[in-house]
PDB file of C-alpha atoms in Angstrom:
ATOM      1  CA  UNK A   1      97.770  74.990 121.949  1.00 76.00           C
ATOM      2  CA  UNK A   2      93.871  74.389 121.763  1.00 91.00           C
ATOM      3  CA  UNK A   3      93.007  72.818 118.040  1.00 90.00           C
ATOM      4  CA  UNK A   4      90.389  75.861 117.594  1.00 92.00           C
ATOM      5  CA  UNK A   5      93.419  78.255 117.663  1.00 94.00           C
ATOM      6  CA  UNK A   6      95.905  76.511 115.687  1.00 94.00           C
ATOM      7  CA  UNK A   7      93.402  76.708 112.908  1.00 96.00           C
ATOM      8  CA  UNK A   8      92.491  80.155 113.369  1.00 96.00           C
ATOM      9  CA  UNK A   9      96.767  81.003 112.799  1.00 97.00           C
ATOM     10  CA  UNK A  10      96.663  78.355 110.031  1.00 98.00           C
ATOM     11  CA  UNK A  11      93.602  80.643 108.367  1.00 98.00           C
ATOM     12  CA  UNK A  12      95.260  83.594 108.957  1.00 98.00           C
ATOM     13  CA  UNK A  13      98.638  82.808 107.278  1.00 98.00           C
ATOM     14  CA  UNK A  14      97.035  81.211 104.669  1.00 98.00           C
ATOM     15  CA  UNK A  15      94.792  84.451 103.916  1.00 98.00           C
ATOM     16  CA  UNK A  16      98.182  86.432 104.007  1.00 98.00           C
ATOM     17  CA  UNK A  17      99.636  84.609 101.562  1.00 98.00           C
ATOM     18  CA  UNK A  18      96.523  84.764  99.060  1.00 98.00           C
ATOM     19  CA  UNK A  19      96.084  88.590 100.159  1.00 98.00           C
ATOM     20  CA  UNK A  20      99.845  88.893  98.957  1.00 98.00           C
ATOM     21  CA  UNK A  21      99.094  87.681  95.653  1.00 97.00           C
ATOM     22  CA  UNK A  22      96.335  89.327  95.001  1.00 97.00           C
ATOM     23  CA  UNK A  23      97.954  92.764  95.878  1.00 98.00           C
ATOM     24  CA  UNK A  24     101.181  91.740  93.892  1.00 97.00           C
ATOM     25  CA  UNK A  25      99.253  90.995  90.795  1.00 96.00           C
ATOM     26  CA  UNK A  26      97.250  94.590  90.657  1.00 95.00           C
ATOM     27  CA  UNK A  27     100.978  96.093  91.541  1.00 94.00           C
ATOM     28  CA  UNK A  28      99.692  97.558  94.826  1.00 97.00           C
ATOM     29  CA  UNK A  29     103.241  97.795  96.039  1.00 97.00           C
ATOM     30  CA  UNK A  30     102.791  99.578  99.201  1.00 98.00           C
ATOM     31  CA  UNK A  31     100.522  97.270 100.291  1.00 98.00           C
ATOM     32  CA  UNK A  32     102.569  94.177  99.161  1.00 98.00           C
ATOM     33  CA  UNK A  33     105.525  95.550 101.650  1.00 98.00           C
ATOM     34  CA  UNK A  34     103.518  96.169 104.705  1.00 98.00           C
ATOM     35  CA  UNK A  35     102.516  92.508 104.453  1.00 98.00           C
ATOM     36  CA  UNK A  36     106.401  92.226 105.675  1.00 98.00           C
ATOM     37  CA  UNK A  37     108.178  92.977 108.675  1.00 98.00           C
ATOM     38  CA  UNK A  38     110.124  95.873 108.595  1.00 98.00           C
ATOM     39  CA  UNK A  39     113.423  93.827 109.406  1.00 98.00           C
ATOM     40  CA  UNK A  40     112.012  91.132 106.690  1.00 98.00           C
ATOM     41  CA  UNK A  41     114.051  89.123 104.155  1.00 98.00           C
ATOM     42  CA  UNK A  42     112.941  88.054 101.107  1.00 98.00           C
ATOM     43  CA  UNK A  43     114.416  86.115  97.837  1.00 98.00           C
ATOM     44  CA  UNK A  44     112.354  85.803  94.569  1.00 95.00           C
ATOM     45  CA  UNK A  45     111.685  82.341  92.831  1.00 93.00           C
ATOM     46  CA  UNK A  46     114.056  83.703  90.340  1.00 90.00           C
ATOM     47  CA  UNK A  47     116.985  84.166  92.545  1.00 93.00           C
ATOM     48  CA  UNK A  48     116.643  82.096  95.856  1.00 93.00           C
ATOM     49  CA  UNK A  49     119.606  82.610  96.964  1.00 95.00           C
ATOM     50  CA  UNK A  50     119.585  86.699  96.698  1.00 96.00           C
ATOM     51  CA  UNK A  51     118.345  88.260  99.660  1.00 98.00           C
ATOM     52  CA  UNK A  52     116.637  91.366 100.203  1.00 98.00           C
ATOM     53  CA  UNK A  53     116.904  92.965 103.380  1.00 98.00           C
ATOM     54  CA  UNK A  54     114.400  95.021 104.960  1.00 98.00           C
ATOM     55  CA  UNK A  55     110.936  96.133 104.073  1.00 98.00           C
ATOM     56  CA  UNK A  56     112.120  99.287 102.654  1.00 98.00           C
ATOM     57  CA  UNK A  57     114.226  97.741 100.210  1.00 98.00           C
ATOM     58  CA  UNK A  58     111.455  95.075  99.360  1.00 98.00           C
ATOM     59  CA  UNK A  59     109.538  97.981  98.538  1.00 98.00           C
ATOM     60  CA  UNK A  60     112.066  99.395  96.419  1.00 98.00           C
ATOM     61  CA  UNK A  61     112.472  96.249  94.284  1.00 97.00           C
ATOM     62  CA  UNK A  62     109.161  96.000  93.673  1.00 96.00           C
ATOM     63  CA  UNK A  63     109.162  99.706  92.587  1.00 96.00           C
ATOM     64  CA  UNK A  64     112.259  99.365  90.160  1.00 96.00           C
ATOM     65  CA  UNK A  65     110.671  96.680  88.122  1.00 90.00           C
ATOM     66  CA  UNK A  66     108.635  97.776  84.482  1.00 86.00           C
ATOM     67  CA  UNK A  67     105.166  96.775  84.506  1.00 83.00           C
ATOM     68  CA  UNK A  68     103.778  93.934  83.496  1.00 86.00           C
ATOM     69  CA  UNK A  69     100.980  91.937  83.109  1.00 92.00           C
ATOM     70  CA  UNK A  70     101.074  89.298  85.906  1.00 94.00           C
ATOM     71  CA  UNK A  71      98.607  86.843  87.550  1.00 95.00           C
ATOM     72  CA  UNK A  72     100.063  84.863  90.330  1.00 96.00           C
ATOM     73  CA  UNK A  73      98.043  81.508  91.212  1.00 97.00           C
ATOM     74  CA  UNK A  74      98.840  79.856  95.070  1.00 97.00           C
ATOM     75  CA  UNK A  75      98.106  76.475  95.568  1.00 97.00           C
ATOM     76  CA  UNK A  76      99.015  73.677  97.643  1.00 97.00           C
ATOM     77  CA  UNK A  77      99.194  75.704 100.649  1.00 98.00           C
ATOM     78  CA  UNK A  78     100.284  74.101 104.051  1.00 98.00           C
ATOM     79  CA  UNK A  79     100.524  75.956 107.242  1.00 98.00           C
ATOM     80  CA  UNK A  80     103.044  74.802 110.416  1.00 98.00           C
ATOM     81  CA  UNK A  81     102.188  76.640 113.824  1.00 98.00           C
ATOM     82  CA  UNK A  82     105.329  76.639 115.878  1.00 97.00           C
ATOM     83  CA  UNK A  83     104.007  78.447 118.371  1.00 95.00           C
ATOM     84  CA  UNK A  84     101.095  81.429 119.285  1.00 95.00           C
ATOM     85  CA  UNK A  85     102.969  83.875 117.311  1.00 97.00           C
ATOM     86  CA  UNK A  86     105.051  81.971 114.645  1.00 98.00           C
ATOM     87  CA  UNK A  87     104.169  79.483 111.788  1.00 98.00           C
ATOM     88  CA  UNK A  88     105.721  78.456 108.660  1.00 98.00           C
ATOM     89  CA  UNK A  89     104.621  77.736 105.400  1.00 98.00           C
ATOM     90  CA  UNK A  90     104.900  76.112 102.022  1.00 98.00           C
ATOM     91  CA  UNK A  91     102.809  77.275  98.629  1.00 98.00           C
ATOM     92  CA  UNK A  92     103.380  76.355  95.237  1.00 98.00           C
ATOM     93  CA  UNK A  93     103.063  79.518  93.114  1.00 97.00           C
ATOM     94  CA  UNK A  94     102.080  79.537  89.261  1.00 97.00           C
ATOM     95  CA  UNK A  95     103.592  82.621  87.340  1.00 95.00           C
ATOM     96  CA  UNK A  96     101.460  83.621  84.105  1.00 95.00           C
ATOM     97  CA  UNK A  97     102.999  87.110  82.504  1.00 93.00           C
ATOM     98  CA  UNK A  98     102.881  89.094  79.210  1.00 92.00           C
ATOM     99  CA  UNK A  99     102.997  92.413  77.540  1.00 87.00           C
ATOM    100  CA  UNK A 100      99.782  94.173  77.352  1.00 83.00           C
ATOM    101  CA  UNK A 101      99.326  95.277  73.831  1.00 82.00           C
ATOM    102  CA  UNK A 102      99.434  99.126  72.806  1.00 83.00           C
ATOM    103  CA  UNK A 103      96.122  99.656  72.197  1.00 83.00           C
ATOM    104  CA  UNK A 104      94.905  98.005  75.173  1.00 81.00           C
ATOM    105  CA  UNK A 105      93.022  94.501  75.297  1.00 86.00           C
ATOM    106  CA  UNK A 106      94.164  91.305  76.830  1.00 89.00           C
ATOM    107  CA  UNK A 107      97.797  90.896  77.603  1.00 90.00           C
ATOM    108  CA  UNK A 108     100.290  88.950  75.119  1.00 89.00           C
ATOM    109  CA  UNK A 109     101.003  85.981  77.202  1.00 91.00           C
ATOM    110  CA  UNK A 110     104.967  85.776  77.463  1.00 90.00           C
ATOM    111  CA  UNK A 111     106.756  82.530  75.810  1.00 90.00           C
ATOM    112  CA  UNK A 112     108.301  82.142  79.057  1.00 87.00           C
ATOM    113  CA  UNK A 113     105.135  81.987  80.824  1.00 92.00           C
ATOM    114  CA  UNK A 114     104.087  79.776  82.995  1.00 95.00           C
ATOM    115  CA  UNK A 115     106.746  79.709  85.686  1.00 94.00           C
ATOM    116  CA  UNK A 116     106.169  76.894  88.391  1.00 96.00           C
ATOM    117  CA  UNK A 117     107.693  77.649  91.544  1.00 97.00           C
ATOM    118  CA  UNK A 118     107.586  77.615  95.286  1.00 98.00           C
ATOM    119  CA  UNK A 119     107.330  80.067  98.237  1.00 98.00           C
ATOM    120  CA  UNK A 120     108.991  78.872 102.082  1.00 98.00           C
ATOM    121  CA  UNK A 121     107.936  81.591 104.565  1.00 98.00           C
ATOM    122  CA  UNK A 122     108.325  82.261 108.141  1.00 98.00           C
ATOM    123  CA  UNK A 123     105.516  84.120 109.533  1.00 98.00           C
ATOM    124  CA  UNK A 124     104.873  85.766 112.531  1.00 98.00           C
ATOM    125  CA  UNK A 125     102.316  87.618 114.726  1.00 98.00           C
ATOM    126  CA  UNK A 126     103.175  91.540 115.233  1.00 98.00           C
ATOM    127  CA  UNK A 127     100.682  94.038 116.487  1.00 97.00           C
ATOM    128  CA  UNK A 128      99.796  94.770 113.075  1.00 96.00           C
ATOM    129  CA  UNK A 129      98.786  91.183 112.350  1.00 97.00           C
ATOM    130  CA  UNK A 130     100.421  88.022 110.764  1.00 98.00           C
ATOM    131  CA  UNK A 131     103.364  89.542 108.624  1.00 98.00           C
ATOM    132  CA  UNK A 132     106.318  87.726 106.234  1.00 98.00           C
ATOM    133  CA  UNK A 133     109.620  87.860 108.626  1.00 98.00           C
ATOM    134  CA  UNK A 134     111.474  85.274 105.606  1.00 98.00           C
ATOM    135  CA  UNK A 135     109.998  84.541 102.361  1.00 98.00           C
ATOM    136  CA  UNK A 136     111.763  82.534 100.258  1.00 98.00           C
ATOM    137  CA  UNK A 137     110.981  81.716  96.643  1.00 97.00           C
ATOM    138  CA  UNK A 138     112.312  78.804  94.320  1.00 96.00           C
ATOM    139  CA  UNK A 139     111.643  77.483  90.712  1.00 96.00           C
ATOM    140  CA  UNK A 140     110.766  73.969  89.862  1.00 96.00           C
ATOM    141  CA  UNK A 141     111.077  74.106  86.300  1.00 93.00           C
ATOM    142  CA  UNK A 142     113.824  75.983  84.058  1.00 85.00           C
ATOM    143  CA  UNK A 143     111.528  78.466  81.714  1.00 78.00           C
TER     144      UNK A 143
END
């Protein structure tokens, strides 16, 4: 694989995973799923071990959950091409939540807040672009 190209797949995954958090954190939903394959499997930081099957069923977990205030900060970033259509990847992922107050203004940041984690993803090419076909989540710290 020509240098030029494995960078272009490196940029691309890496631009999912920022576009992910980005959508996550203004609770775009919809949007969040269709960054997975529809046969995708995911596990939250939370619970690594606890898959969810499916992009429908992503969706849905995303959609049970109250609302919160969220912002999501990816760092560290590193991006393996396997081949013209697959790559993996590793991101540390920084987890600041709260309550937004009643009468508006900024959110109450949550005693539990910041979570330090980690995201493992396998990500491939589909005529739709780079999507998640695994992403799997992990905490580094106990909150």
């Amino acid at each position: 694989m020509h240098m030029d190209e494995r960078r272009a797949i490196e940029w691309d995954c890496t631009r999912l995973i920022h576009q992910y958090v980005n959508l996550n954190d203004a609770q775009d939903w919809h949007a969040v799923a269709a960054l997975y394959t529809p046969d995708a499997r995911f596990a939250r930081p939370s619970k690594p071990d606890e898959f969810i099957e499916g992009r429908e069923a992503i969706l849905a977990s995303f959609t049970a959950r109250p609302p919160r205030a969220q912002r999501h900060v990816i760092a560290n970033t590193v991006v393996d091409v396997e081949g013209p259509a697959t790559a993996r990847a590793f991101s540390v992922i920084v987890l600041y939540m709260g309550d937004v107050p009643e009468g508006g203004g900024l959110p109450v940041q949550d005693a539990k807040s910041p979570l330090i984690g980690t995201f493992t993803d396998l990500i491939v090419n589909t005529p739709d672009g780079w999507r998640f076909k695994q992403r799997v989540g992990g905490l580094d710290f106990r909150p």
